[in-house]
Tab-separated table of C-alpha atoms in Angstrom:
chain	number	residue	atom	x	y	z
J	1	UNK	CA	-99.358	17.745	-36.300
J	2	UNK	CA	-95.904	17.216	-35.136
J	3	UNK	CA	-93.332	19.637	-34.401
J	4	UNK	CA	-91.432	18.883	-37.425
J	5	UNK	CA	-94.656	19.820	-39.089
J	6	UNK	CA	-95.427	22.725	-36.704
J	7	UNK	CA	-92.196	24.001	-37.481
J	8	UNK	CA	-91.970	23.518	-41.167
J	9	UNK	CA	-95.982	25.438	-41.450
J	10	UNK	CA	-93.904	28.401	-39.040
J	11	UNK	CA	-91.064	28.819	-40.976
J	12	UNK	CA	-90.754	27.469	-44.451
J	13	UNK	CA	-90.353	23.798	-45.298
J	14	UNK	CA	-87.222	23.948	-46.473
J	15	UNK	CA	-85.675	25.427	-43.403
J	16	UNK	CA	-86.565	22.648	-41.485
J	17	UNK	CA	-85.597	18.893	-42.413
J	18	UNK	CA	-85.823	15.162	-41.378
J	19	UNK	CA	-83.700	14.579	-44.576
J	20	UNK	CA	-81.239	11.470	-43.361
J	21	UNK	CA	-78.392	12.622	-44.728
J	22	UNK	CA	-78.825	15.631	-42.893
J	23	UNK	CA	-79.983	14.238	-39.762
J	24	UNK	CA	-76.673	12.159	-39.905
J	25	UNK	CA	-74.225	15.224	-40.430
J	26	UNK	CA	-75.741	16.949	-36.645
J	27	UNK	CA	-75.207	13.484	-35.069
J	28	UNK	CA	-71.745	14.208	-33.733
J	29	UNK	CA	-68.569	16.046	-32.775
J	30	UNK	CA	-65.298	15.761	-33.383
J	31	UNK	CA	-65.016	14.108	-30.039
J	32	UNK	CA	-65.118	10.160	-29.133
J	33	UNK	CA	-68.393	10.492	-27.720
J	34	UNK	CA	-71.341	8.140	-29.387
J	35	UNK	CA	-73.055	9.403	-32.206
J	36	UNK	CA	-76.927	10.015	-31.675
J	37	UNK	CA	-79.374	11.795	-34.595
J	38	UNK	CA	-81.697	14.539	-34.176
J	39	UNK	CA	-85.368	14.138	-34.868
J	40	UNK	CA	-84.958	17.675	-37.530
J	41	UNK	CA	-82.473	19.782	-38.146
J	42	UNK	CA	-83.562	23.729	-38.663
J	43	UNK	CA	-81.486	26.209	-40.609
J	44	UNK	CA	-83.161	30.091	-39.535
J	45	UNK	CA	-81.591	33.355	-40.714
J	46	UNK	CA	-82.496	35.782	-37.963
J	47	UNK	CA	-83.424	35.929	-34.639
J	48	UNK	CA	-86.547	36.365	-35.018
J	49	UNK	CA	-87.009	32.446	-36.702
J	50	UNK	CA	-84.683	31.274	-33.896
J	51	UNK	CA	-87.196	32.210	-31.798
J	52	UNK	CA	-90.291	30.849	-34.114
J	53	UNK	CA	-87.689	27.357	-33.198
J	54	UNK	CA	-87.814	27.546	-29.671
J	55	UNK	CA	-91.211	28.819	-29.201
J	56	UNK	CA	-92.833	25.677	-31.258
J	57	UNK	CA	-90.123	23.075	-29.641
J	58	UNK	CA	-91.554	25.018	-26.385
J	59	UNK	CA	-94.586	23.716	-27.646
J	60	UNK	CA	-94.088	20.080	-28.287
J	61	UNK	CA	-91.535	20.225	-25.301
J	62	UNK	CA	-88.717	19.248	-27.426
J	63	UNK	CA	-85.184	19.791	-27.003
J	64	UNK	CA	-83.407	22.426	-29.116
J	65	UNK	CA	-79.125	21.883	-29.985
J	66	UNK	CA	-77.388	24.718	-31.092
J	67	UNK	CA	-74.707	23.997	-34.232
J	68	UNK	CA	-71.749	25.840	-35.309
J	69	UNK	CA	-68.885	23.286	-37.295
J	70	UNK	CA	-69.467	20.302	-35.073
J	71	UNK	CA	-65.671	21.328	-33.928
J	72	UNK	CA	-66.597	21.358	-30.293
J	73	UNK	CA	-64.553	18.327	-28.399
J	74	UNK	CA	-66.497	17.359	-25.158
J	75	UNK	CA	-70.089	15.956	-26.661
J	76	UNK	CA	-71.839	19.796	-26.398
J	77	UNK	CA	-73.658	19.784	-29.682
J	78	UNK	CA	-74.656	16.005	-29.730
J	79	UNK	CA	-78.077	16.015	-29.605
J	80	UNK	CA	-78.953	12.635	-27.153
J	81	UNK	CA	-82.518	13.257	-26.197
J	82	UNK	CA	-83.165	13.984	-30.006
J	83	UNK	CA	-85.193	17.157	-30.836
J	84	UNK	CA	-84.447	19.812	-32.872
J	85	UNK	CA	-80.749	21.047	-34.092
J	86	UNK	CA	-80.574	24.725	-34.461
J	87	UNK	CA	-77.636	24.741	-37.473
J	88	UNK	CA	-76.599	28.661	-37.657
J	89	UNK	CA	-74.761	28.484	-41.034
J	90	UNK	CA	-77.074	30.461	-42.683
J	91	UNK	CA	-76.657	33.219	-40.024
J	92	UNK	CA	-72.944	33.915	-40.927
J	93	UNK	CA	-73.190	37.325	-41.955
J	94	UNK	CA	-70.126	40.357	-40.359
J	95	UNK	CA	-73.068	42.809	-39.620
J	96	UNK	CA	-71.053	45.600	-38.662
J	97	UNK	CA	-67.013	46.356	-38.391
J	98	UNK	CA	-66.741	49.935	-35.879
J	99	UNK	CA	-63.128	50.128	-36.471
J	100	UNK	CA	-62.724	53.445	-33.987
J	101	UNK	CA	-64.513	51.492	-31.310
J	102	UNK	CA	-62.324	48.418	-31.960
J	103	UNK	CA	-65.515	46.280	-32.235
J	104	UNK	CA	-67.213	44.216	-34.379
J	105	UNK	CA	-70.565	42.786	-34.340
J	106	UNK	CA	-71.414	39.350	-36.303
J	107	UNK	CA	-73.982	36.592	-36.462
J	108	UNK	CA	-73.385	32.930	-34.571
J	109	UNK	CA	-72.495	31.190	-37.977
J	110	UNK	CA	-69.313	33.630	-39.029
J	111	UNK	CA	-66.147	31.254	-38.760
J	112	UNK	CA	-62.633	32.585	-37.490
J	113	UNK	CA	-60.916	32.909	-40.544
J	114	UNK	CA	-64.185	34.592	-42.296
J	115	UNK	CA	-63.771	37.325	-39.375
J	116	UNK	CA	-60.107	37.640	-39.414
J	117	UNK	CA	-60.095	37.763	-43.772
J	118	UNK	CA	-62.473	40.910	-42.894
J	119	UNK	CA	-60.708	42.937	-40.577
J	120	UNK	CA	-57.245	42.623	-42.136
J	121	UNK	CA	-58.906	45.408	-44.611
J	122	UNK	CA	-58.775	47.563	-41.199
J	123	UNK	CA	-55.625	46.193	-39.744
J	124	UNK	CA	-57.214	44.489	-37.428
J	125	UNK	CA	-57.803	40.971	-36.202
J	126	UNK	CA	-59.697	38.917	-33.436
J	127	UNK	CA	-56.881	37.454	-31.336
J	128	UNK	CA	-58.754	34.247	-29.901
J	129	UNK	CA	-57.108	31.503	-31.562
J	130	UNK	CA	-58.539	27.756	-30.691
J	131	UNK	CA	-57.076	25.985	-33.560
J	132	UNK	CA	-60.149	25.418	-35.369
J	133	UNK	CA	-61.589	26.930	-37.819
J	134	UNK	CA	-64.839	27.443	-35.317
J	135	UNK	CA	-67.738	29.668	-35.523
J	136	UNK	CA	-68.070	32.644	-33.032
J	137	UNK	CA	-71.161	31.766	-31.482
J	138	UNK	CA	-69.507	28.137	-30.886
J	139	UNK	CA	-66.451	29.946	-30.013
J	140	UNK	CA	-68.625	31.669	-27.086
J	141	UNK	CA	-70.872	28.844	-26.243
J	142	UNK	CA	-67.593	26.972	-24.995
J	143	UNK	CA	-65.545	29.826	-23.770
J	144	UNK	CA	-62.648	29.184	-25.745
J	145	UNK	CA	-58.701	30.740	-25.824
J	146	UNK	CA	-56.451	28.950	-27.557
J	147	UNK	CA	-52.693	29.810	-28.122
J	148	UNK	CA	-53.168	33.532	-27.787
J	149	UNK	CA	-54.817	34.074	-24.434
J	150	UNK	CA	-51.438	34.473	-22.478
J	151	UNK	CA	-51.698	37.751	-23.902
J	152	UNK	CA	-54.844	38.876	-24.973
J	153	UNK	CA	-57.137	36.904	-23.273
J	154	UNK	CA	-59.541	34.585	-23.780
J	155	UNK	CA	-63.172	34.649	-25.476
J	156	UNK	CA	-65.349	35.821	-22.155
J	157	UNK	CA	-62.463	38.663	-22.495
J	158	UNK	CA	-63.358	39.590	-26.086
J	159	UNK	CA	-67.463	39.684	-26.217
J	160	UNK	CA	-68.647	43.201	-25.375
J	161	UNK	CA	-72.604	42.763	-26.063
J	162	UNK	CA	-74.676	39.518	-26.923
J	163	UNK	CA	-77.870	39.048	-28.546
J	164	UNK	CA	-79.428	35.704	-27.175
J	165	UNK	CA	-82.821	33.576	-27.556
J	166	UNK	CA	-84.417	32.024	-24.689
J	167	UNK	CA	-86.303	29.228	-23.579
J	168	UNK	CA	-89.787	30.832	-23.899
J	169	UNK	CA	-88.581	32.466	-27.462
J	170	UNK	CA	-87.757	35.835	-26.005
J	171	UNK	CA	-85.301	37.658	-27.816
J	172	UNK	CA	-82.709	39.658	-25.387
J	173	UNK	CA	-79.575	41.567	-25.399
J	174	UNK	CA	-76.806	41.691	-22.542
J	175	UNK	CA	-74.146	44.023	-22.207
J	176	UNK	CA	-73.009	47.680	-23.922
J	177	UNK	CA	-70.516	48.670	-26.374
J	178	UNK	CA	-68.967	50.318	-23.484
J	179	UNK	CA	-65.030	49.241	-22.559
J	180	UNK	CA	-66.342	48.308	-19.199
J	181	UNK	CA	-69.439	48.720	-16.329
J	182	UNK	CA	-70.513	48.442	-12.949
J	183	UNK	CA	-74.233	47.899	-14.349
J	184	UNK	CA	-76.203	44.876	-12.627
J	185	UNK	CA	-75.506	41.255	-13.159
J	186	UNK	CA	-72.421	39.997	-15.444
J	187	UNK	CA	-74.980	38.596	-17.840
J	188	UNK	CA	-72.748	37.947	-20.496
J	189	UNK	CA	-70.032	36.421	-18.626
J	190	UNK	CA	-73.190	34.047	-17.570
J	191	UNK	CA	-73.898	32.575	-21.168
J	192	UNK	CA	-70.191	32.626	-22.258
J	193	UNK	CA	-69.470	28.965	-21.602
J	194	UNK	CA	-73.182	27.877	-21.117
J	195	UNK	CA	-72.967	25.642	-24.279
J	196	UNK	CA	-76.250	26.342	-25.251
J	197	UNK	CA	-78.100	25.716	-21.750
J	198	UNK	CA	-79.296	28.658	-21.156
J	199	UNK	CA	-80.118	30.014	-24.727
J	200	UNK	CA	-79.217	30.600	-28.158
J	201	UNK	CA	-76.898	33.406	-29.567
J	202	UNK	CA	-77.786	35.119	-32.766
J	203	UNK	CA	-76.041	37.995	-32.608
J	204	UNK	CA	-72.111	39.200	-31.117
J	205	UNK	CA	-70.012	42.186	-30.161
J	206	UNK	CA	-66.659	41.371	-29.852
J	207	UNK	CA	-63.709	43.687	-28.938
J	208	UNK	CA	-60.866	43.741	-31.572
J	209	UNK	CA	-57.100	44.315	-31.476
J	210	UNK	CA	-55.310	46.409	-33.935
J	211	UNK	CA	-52.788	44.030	-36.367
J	212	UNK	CA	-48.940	44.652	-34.810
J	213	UNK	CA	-46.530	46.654	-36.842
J	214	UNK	CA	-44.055	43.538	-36.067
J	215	UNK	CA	-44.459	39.516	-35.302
J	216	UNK	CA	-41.982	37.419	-34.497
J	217	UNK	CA	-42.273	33.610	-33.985
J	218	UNK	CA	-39.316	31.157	-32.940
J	219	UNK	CA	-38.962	27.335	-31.832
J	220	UNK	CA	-36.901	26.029	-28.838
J	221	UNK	CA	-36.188	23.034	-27.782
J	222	UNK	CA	-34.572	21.608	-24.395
J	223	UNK	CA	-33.674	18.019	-23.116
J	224	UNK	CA	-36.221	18.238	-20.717
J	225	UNK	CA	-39.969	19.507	-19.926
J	226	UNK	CA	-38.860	20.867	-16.934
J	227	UNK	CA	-36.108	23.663	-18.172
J	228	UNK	CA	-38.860	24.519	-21.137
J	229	UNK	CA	-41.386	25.317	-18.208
J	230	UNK	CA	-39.218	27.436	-16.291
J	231	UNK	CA	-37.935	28.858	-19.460
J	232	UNK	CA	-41.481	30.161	-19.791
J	233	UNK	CA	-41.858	31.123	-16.417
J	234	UNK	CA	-38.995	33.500	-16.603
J	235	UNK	CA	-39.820	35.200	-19.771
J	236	UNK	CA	-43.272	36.351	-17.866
J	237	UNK	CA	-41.328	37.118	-15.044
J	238	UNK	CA	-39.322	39.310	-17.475
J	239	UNK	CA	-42.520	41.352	-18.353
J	240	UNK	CA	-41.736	40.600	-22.268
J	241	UNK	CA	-44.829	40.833	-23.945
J	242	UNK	CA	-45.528	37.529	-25.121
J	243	UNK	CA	-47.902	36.754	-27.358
J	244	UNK	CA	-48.161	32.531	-27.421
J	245	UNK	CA	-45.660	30.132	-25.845
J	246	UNK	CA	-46.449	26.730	-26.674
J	247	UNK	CA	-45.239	23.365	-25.020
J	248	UNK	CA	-45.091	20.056	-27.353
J	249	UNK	CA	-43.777	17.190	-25.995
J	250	UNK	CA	-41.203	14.690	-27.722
J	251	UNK	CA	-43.537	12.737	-28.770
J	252	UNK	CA	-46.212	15.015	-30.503
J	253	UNK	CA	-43.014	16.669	-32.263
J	254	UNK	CA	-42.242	13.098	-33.684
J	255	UNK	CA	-45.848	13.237	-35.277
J	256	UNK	CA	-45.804	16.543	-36.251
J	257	UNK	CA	-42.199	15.555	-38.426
J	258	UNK	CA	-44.451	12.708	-40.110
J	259	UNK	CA	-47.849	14.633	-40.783
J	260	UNK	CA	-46.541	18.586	-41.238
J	261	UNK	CA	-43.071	17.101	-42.966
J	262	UNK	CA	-40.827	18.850	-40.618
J	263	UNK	CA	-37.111	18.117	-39.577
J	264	UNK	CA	-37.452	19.643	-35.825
J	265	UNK	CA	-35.580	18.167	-33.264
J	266	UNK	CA	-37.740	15.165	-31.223
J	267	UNK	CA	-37.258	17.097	-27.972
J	268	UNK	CA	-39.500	19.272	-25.751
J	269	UNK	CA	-40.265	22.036	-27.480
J	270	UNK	CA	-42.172	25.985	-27.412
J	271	UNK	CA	-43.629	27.387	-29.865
J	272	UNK	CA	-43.096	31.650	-29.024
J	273	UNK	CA	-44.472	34.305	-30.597
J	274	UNK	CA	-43.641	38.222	-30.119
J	275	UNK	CA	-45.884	41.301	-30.994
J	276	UNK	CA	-45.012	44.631	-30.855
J	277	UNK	CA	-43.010	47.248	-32.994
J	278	UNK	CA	-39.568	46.546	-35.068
J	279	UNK	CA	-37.212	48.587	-32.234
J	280	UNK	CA	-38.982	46.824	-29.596
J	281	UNK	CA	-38.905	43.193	-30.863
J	282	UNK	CA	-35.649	43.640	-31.631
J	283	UNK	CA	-34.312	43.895	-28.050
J	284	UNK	CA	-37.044	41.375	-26.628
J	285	UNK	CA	-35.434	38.761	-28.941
J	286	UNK	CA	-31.888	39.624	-27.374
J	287	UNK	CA	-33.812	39.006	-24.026
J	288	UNK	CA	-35.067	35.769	-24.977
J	289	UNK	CA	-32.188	34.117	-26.238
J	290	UNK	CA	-30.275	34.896	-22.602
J	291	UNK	CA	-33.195	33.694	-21.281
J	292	UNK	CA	-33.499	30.240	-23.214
J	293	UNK	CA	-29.496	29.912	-22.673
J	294	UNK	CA	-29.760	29.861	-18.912
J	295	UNK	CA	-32.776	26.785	-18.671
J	296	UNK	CA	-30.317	25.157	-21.224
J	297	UNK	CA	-31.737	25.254	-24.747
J	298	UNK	CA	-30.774	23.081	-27.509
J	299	UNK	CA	-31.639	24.593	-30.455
J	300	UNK	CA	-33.450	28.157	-31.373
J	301	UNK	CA	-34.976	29.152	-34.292
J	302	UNK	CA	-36.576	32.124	-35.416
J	303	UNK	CA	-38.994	32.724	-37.907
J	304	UNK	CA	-39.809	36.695	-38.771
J	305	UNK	CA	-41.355	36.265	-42.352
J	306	UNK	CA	-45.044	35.724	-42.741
J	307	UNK	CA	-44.505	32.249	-44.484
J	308	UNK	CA	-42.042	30.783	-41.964
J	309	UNK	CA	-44.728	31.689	-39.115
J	310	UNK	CA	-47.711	30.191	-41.127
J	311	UNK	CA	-45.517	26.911	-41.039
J	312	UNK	CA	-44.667	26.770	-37.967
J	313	UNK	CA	-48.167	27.326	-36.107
J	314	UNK	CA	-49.847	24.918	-39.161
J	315	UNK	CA	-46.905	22.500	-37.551
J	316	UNK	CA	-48.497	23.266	-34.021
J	317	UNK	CA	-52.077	23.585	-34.810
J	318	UNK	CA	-51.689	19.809	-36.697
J	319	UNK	CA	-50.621	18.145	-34.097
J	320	UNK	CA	-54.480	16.682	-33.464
J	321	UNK	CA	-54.622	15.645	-36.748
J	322	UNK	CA	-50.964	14.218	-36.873
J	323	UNK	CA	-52.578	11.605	-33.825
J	324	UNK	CA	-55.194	10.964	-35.520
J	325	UNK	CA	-54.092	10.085	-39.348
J	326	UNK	CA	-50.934	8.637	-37.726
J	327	UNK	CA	-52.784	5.807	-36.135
J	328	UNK	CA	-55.703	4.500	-38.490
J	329	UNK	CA	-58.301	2.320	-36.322
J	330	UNK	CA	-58.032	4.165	-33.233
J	331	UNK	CA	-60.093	7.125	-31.945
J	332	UNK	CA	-58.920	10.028	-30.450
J	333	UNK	CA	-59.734	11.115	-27.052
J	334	UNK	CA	-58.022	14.422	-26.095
J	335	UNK	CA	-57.958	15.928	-22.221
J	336	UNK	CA	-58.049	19.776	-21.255
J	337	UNK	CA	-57.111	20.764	-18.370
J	338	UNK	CA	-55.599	24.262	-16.822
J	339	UNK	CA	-53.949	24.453	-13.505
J	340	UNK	CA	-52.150	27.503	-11.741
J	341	UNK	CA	-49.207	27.681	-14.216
J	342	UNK	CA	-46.473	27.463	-10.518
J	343	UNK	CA	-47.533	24.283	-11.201
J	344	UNK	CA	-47.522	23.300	-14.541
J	345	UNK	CA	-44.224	21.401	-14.823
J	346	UNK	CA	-44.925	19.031	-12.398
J	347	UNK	CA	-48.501	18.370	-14.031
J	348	UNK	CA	-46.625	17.710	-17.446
J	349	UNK	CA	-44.502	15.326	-15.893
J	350	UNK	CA	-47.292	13.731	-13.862
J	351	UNK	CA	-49.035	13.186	-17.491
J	352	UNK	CA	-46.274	11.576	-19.215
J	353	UNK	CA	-45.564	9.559	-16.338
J	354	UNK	CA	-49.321	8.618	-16.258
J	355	UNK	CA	-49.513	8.303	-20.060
J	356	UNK	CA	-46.419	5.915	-20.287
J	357	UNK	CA	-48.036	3.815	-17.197
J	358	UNK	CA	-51.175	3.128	-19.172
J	359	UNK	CA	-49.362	1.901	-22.324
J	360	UNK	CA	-51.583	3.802	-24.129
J	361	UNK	CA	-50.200	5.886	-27.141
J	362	UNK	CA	-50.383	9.379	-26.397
J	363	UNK	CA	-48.744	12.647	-26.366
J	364	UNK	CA	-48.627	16.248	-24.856
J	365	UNK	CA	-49.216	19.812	-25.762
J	366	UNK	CA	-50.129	23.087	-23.830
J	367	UNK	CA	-50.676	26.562	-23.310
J	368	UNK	CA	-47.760	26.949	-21.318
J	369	UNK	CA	-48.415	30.495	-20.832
J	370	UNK	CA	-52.020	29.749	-18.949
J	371	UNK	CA	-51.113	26.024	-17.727
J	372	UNK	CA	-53.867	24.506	-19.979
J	373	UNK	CA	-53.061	21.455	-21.447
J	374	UNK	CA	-53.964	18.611	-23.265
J	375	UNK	CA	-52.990	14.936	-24.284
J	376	UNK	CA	-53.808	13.265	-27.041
J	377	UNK	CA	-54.855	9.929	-26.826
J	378	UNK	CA	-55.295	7.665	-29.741
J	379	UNK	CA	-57.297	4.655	-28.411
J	380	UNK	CA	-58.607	1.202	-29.470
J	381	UNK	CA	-62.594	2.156	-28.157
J	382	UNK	CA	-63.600	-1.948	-27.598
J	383	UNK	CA	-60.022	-2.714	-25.799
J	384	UNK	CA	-59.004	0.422	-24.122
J	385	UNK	CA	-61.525	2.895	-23.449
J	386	UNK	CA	-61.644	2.167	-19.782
J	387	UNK	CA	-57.821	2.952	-19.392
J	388	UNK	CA	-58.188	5.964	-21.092
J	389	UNK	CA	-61.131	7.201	-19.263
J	390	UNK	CA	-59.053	6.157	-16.006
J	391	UNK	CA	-56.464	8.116	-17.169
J	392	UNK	CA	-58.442	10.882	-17.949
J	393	UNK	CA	-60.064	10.568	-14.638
J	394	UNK	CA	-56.517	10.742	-13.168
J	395	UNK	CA	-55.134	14.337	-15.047
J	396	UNK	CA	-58.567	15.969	-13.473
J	397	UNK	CA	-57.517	15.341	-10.341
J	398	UNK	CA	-54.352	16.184	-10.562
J	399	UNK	CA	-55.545	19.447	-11.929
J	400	UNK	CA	-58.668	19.941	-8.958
J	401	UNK	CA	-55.867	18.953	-6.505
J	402	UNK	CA	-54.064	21.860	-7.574
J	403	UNK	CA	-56.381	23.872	-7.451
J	404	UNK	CA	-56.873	23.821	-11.217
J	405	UNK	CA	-60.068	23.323	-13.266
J	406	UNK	CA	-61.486	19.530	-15.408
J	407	UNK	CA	-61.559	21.939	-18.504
J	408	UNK	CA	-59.749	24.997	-19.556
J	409	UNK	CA	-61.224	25.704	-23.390
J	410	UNK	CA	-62.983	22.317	-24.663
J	411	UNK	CA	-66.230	23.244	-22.241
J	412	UNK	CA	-68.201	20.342	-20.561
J	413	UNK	CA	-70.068	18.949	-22.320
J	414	UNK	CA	-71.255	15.641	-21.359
J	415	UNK	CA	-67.371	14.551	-20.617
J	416	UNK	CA	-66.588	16.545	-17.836
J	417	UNK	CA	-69.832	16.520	-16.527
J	418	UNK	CA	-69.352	14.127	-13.634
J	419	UNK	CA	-66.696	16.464	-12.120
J	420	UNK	CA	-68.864	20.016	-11.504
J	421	UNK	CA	-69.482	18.713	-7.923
J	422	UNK	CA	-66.450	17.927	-7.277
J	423	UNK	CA	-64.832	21.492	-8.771
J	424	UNK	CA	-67.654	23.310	-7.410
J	425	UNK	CA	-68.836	21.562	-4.601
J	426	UNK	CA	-71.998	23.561	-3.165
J	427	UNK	CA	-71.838	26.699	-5.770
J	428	UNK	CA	-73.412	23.713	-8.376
J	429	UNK	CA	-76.498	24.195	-6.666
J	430	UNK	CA	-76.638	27.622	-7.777
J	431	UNK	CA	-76.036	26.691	-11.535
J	432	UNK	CA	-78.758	24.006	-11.233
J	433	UNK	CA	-80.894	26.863	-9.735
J	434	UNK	CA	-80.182	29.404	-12.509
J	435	UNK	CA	-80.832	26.619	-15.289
J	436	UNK	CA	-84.123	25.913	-14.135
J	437	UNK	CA	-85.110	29.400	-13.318
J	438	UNK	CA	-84.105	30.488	-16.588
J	439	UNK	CA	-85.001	27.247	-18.803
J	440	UNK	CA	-87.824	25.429	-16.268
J	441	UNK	CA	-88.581	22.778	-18.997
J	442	UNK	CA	-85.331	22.031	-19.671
J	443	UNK	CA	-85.266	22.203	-23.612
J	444	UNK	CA	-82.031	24.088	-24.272
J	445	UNK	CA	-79.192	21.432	-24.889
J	446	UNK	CA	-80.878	19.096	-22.173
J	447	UNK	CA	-77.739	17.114	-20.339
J	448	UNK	CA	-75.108	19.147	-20.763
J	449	UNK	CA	-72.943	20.330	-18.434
J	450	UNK	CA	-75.020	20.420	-15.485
């Protein structure tokens, strides 16, 4: 017997499947990294038959892959040493909504806009916004943020209380539904960002925010990258209660005109977006527009209805897809990094200047708020990979110079691999250590990031 077979007799044979089609669709990411196909692919409802998973791969000493949307950018759910892919669609039910407590508890498989379409019945909504339509056990796996972290945070903020699977099948939970504690070790902040190395997630508690009485979003743009930074530096300084400032570059705002059929202006722009209360907003927005006057902005916009904002962060959240329909043939290869944010106009300009010295075609968006950034680069993989991995290799260490980090959101995966030594230096040894104490034959997500 094999452990398709022993998994198949464990569970039910339609749960588990070699079917080639199937096999095909857990091959990849949405990243540039090289395809490879899993021996099966399992579908289990409960943590109790993710654990049935485990135990048999256990077993057969197979790997096990855990599989949200395939959305994930660095490699992390590409399964190269083939075993078993742990797909958690079927687990995508909201188990619980505790709207005194502000929290929420959910399976792995529930997708962003699933959770958000269910807490607007309690005016609520999860503020971790990474663009994608992801799944919150993916979402956790990677650490993500997105555009709204400047203000609320990013995931290992939100998750109050995990349920996780381990490498000999145990089922566990970390955590409380307590605001905070002073209780042993930071388990969960441990597995947020483990990508699946250290175990599997079948259940979350994640800390909500109440829906604001008021939103504002707006659109400025400036000659330069330069006065759009310090434009964002001052409003922080200002203690205005931002809730996303986003930098485009020139170039990504061209695509975005062609893909999202927009008219802005083909300068460096931000993206801004305001919570709060009516009164409140109303005097921020005088604030802001002294503010953006003095770092010399061109043009300012302002977008209070609901439709106008949808547009404009669709405009934003399209720029990937802009690169990547605008230039047929090529693949995409997107960075992430996040450095201290005193020193994020001088790592924009370093990028551009980098970018235009490779002759690739690329172009440049952040998280101004949080310095995390990230340029897209649509590349010609027989002719010009190694230039864009040398330019990759080039914005990390820029970034580690700085005192920054190779990834801010996109996790590790197997591309940023090769520079934990060099972030960490000797504190790797003590992720190696916990790995191996924790997973000793090395069957969760085998490869990645460590």
């Amino acid at each position: 017997m094999n452990v398709v077979e022993a998994m198949q007799k464990k569970l039910d044979t339609k749960k588990v499947t070699t079917n080639e089609t199937v096999l095909e669709q857990h091959s990849g990411d949405e990243s540039y990294h090289t395809e490879h196909q899993p021996e099966a692919v399992a579908f289990p409802e409960n943590a109790q038959e993710v654990s049935d998973i485990i135990k048999v791969a256990g077993e057969y000493n197979k790997p096990v892959v855990p599989f949200g949307v395939a959305s994930s950018l660095e490699g992390s759910v590409i399964p190269y040493d083939s075993g078993v892919v742990i797909d958690f669609s079927e687990m995508n039910q909201i188990l619980e909504v505790k709207e005194e407590d502000f929290l929420v508890r959910v399976q792995p498989g529930v997708t962003l806009s699933q959770l958000n379409q269910e807490l607007k019945k309690y005016g609520l909504f999860f503020p971790v916004d990474p663009g994608a339509d992801a799944t919150l056990g993916g979402m956790a796996a990677t650490n993500a943020s997105g555009t709204m972290s400047v203000r609320y945070g990013i995931m290992r903020d939100q998750v109050r209380s995990l349920e996780v699977v381990l490498a000999d099948g145990a089922i566990t939970k970390t955590g409380s539904l307590a605001v905070k504690s002073s209780s042993g070790y930071d388990l969960n902040g441990l597995l947020i960002g483990s990508e699946g190395t250290l175990g599997c997630f079948t259940e979350l508690t994640l800390q909500v925010t109440g829906i604001p009485e008021k939103i504002v979003a707006g659109r400025a743009s400036f000659l330069t990258v330069d006065d759009a930074v310090e434009a964002v530096q001052a409003i922080k300084q200002s203690g205005i209660q931002i809730a996303r400032v986003e930098l485009v570059d020139a170039a990504s705002i061209e695509h975005i005109n062609w893909f999202s059929e927009t008219e802005y202006r083909e300068e460096a722009t931000l993206f801004l977006e305001f919570h709060g209360n009516e009164a409140g907003l109303a005097q921020d927005r005088t604030f802001v527009e002294d503010i953006l006057r003095d770092f010399k902005c061109q043009h300012l916009e302002f977008e209070a209805d609901t439709a106008g904002r949808n547009r404009l962060w669709e405009a934003r959240h399209k720029v990937l897809y802009a690169y990547v329909h605008g230039h047929p043939g090529k693949r995409l290869m997107i960075t992430d990094v996040c450095v201290p944010t005193s020193t994020f106009a001088g790592a924009i300009k370093d990028a551009r200047d980098a970018v235009d010295a490779s002759g690739l075609t690329g172009g440049i968006a952040g998280h101004a708020g949080d310095g995390n950034y990230h340029i897209f680069l649509m590349i010609d993989v027989e002719t010009e990979m190694e230039k864009a991995i040398q330019l990759n290799e080039h914005i990390v260490d820029y970034a580690l110079i700085q005192g920054g980090t190779c990834t801010g959101e996109h996790g590790v995966g197997i591309g940023k691999k090769k520079y934990q030594e060099r972030e960490h230096g000797a504190s790797l040894k003590m992720m190696q250590a916990i790995k191996k104490a924790i997973d000793p034959q090395n069957i969760m997500n085998p490869g990645k990031v460590l």
